[in-house]
């Protein structure tokens, strides 16, 4: 069996336990990002994908955190923004029988294979409130990233907008990480993204890679619909086609060029049992 298939099987087992927990506790979730694209385009994983992206409305997400912190504390370990030493604004469930080294930033970090669980928060539909919230969100997100500059920022990423490249260059010269408090930056960031609920005109994953592009009309989520994913039924946004178009464009069913078919940037130490 290929290495990527072993990885996919490992994280699929985490997903099954996650789904079982949500069904037992009547919590809403949706496949997001590449996982949703995989379900629609491939009936499962994108062939080169090595993680799983799940979103939960903020209210359900907060309930899940309380349940998961008690349930997942052995081989499968739950970490959230409330976990000391864990510095992301979303949650993960890791398979601790595996070991990988994240090596995309200046500081390597030892982790395990995982699935991501993102909160879905709201955004005003239009007007000044929307514009102000967008600006505040982008600023607060940037401050969190700069406060962990050497540990999470991929400083060699080539396809960044010019202004991000300038900020990264200046941050490196100033050694910005030593000037900022992560705890304060994270507190302000979380308060910002939690401000509006999914019932607003727009909603989405503020912590996702595509930033504002991940915020879509709230009605795209709605009552989940089930799609096939590697032999299981996976909850997906009600208007999943519109969601995928918003994030990936009209040609989301078309495979990208071979050189863009890349997994995450990490070194595998052990894939466990």
Coordinates of C-alpha atoms in Angstrom, one line a residue:
X1 CA 0.0 0.0 0.0
X2 CA 1.3 3.5 -0.9
X3 CA 2.3 5.9 1.8
X4 CA -0.4 8.4 0.9
X5 CA -3.0 5.6 1.1
X6 CA -1.8 4.6 4.6
X7 CA -2.1 8.2 5.7
X8 CA -5.6 8.6 4.3
X9 CA -6.7 5.4 6.0
X10 CA -5.4 6.6 9.3
X11 CA -7.2 9.9 9.2
X12 CA -10.3 8.3 7.8
X13 CA -10.5 6.3 11.1
X14 CA -10.3 9.6 13.1
X15 CA -13.1 11.0 10.9
X16 CA -15.4 8.0 11.6
X17 CA -15.0 8.5 15.3
X18 CA -15.7 12.2 14.9
X19 CA -18.9 11.5 12.9
X20 CA -20.0 8.9 15.5
X21 CA -19.6 11.5 18.3
X22 CA -21.5 14.2 16.4
X23 CA -24.4 11.8 15.7
X24 CA -24.6 10.6 19.3
X25 CA -24.7 14.2 20.6
X26 CA -26.8 15.7 17.8
X27 CA -24.2 18.2 16.7
X28 CA -24.0 19.8 13.2
X29 CA -20.9 19.6 11.1
X30 CA -20.0 20.0 7.4
X31 CA -17.1 18.9 5.2
X32 CA -15.2 21.9 4.0
X33 CA -12.3 22.8 1.7
X34 CA -10.4 20.0 0.1
X35 CA -12.5 17.3 1.9
X36 CA -15.7 18.6 0.3
X37 CA -14.0 19.0 -3.0
X38 CA -12.8 15.4 -2.7
X39 CA -16.3 14.1 -1.9
X40 CA -17.8 15.9 -4.9
X41 CA -15.0 15.3 -7.5
X42 CA -13.6 11.9 -6.3
X43 CA -16.1 10.3 -4.0
X44 CA -13.5 10.5 -1.3
X45 CA -10.0 11.9 -0.8
X46 CA -8.4 14.0 -3.5
X47 CA -5.7 11.5 -4.4
X48 CA -2.8 13.5 -3.1
X49 CA -4.6 15.0 0.0
X50 CA -3.4 14.1 3.4
X51 CA -5.8 15.8 5.8
X52 CA -9.5 16.3 6.5
X53 CA -11.3 19.6 6.9
X54 CA -14.4 19.8 8.9
X55 CA -16.5 22.9 10.0
X56 CA -19.0 23.3 12.8
X57 CA -21.3 26.3 13.5
X58 CA -19.7 28.1 16.5
X59 CA -22.4 27.0 18.9
X60 CA -21.9 23.3 18.0
X61 CA -18.2 23.7 17.9
X62 CA -18.1 25.0 21.5
X63 CA -20.2 22.1 22.7
X64 CA -18.0 19.6 20.8
X65 CA -14.9 21.0 22.5
X66 CA -16.3 20.1 25.9
X67 CA -17.2 16.6 24.8
X68 CA -14.1 15.9 22.9
X69 CA -11.7 17.1 25.6
X70 CA -13.0 14.2 27.8
X71 CA -13.4 11.6 25.0
X72 CA -10.2 12.1 23.0
X73 CA -7.3 11.9 25.4
X74 CA -5.6 8.6 24.6
X75 CA -4.4 7.4 21.2
X76 CA -6.7 10.0 19.7
X77 CA -5.9 13.3 21.2
X78 CA -8.1 16.4 21.0
X79 CA -6.5 19.9 21.0
X80 CA -8.2 23.2 20.8
X81 CA -7.4 26.9 21.2
X82 CA -8.1 26.3 25.0
X83 CA -5.3 23.7 25.2
X84 CA -2.2 25.2 26.9
X85 CA 0.7 25.3 24.4
X86 CA -1.5 24.7 21.3
X87 CA -1.4 27.9 19.3
X88 CA -4.1 27.7 16.6
X89 CA -7.6 29.2 16.5
X90 CA -9.3 25.9 15.6
X91 CA -9.2 22.3 16.8
X92 CA -7.6 19.0 15.8
X93 CA -7.9 15.4 16.6
X94 CA -4.5 13.7 16.3
X95 CA -3.6 10.0 16.0
X96 CA -0.7 9.9 18.5
X97 CA 0.4 6.5 17.3
X98 CA 1.9 8.4 14.3
X99 CA 4.7 10.9 14.3
X100 CA 5.5 13.6 11.7
X101 CA 7.7 16.7 11.7
X102 CA 6.2 19.9 10.2
X103 CA 9.1 21.6 8.4
X104 CA 7.5 24.4 6.4
X105 CA 8.6 27.1 8.8
X106 CA 12.0 28.1 10.4
X107 CA 11.3 26.0 13.5
X108 CA 10.4 22.3 13.0
X109 CA 7.6 20.9 15.1
X110 CA 6.8 17.3 16.0
X111 CA 3.1 16.4 15.6
X112 CA 0.9 13.5 14.5
X113 CA -1.5 12.8 11.7
X114 CA -4.7 14.8 12.2
X115 CA -8.1 16.0 11.1
X116 CA -8.9 19.7 11.4
X117 CA -12.1 21.0 13.0
X118 CA -12.9 24.6 12.2
X119 CA -15.5 26.9 13.8
X120 CA -17.9 28.5 11.4
X121 CA -18.6 32.1 12.3
X122 CA -20.6 35.0 10.8
X123 CA -20.0 38.2 8.8
X124 CA -22.5 41.0 8.1
X125 CA -23.9 40.8 4.6
X126 CA -23.0 44.2 3.5
X127 CA -22.3 47.8 4.4
X128 CA -19.8 49.5 6.7
X129 CA -20.2 46.8 9.4
X130 CA -19.0 44.2 6.9
X131 CA -16.0 46.2 5.7
X132 CA -14.9 47.1 9.2
X133 CA -15.2 43.5 10.3
X134 CA -13.2 42.3 7.3
X135 CA -10.4 44.8 8.0
X136 CA -10.3 44.0 11.7
X137 CA -10.3 40.2 11.1
X138 CA -7.4 40.5 8.6
X139 CA -5.4 42.7 11.0
X140 CA -6.0 40.4 14.0
X141 CA -5.1 37.3 12.0
X142 CA -1.9 38.9 10.8
X143 CA -0.9 39.9 14.4
X144 CA -1.3 36.3 15.6
X145 CA 0.8 35.0 12.7
X146 CA 3.5 37.6 13.3
X147 CA 3.6 36.7 17.0
X148 CA 4.6 33.2 16.0
X149 CA 6.6 34.3 13.0
X150 CA 9.3 31.6 13.1
X151 CA 7.1 28.7 14.1
X152 CA 4.0 28.9 11.8
X153 CA 4.8 31.4 8.9
X154 CA 5.9 29.7 5.7
X155 CA 8.5 32.3 4.8
X156 CA 9.4 30.5 1.5
X157 CA 5.9 30.4 0.1
X158 CA 6.1 31.9 -3.4
X159 CA 2.5 32.6 -4.4
X160 CA 1.9 35.4 -1.8
X161 CA 0.6 38.9 -2.7
X162 CA 3.4 41.5 -2.8
X163 CA 2.2 43.2 0.3
X164 CA 2.5 40.0 2.3
X165 CA 6.0 39.4 1.1
X166 CA 6.9 43.0 2.2
X167 CA 5.4 42.4 5.7
X168 CA 7.3 39.1 6.0
X169 CA 10.6 40.7 5.0
X170 CA 10.2 43.5 7.5
X171 CA 9.1 41.1 10.2
X172 CA 12.2 39.0 9.7
X173 CA 14.5 42.0 10.0
X174 CA 12.8 43.3 13.1
X175 CA 12.6 39.9 14.7
X176 CA 8.9 40.7 15.2
X177 CA 8.2 37.6 17.2
X178 CA 10.2 39.0 20.2
X179 CA 8.1 42.2 20.2
X180 CA 4.6 40.7 20.3
X181 CA 2.6 38.7 22.8
X182 CA 0.9 35.6 21.3
X183 CA -1.5 35.3 24.1
X184 CA -2.8 38.9 23.7
X185 CA -2.9 38.7 19.9
X186 CA -4.8 35.4 20.0
X187 CA -7.3 36.7 22.6
X188 CA -8.1 39.7 20.4
X189 CA -8.3 37.5 17.2
X190 CA -10.7 35.0 18.8
X191 CA -12.9 37.8 20.1
X192 CA -13.0 39.3 16.6
X193 CA -14.0 36.1 14.7
X194 CA -16.6 35.1 17.3
X195 CA -18.4 38.5 17.1
X196 CA -21.1 37.5 14.6
X197 CA -23.0 34.2 14.3
X198 CA -23.7 32.0 11.3
X199 CA -27.2 33.5 11.2
X200 CA -25.7 36.7 9.7
X201 CA -25.8 37.1 5.9
X202 CA -22.4 35.5 5.4
X203 CA -20.5 32.8 7.3
X204 CA -17.5 30.6 7.0
X205 CA -14.2 29.5 8.3
X206 CA -12.2 32.6 9.3
X207 CA -9.2 30.4 10.1
X208 CA -8.9 28.9 6.7
X209 CA -6.1 29.3 4.1
X210 CA -8.2 31.3 1.7
X211 CA -9.2 34.0 4.3
X212 CA -12.2 36.1 3.0
X213 CA -12.8 33.8 0.1
X214 CA -14.0 31.2 2.6
X215 CA -16.9 33.5 3.7
X216 CA -20.0 32.7 1.7
X217 CA -23.7 33.4 2.0
X218 CA -24.9 31.6 5.2
X219 CA -27.7 29.9 3.2
X220 CA -24.9 27.8 1.5
X221 CA -24.6 25.8 4.7
X222 CA -28.2 25.2 5.8
X223 CA -29.4 21.6 6.4
X224 CA -26.5 19.3 5.7
X225 CA -26.7 16.9 2.7
X226 CA -24.9 13.6 2.8
X227 CA -22.3 12.7 0.1
X228 CA -20.2 9.6 -0.3
X229 CA -16.7 9.8 1.0
X230 CA -14.6 6.6 1.0
X231 CA -17.6 4.4 1.7
X232 CA -19.1 6.5 4.4
X233 CA -21.8 9.2 4.3
X234 CA -20.4 12.7 5.1
X235 CA -22.4 15.8 6.0
X236 CA -21.8 18.6 3.4
X237 CA -23.1 22.2 3.0
X238 CA -26.6 22.2 1.5
X239 CA -25.5 24.3 -1.5
X240 CA -22.2 22.6 -1.8
X241 CA -21.8 23.4 -5.5
X242 CA -22.2 27.1 -4.8
X243 CA -19.7 26.8 -1.9
X244 CA -17.1 25.1 -4.1
X245 CA -17.5 27.7 -6.9
X246 CA -17.0 30.5 -4.4
X247 CA -13.7 29.1 -3.1
X248 CA -12.3 27.3 -6.1
X249 CA -14.0 28.9 -9.1
X250 CA -16.3 27.6 -11.7
X251 CA -13.8 24.9 -12.8
X252 CA -13.5 23.2 -9.5
X253 CA -14.2 19.8 -11.1
X254 CA -11.1 20.2 -13.3
X255 CA -7.9 18.7 -11.9
X256 CA -5.1 21.1 -11.3
X257 CA -1.7 20.8 -13.1
X258 CA 0.5 17.9 -11.9
X259 CA 3.0 20.3 -10.3
X260 CA 0.2 21.7 -8.0
X261 CA -0.9 18.3 -6.8
X262 CA 1.0 18.4 -3.5
X263 CA 0.4 17.1 0.0
X264 CA 1.2 19.1 3.2
X265 CA 4.9 19.9 3.8
X266 CA 6.0 17.5 6.5
X267 CA 8.5 14.6 7.1
X268 CA 7.0 11.3 8.2
X269 CA 8.8 9.7 11.1
X270 CA 6.4 6.9 11.9
X271 CA 2.9 5.8 10.7
X272 CA 2.2 3.7 13.7
X273 CA 0.6 0.3 13.7

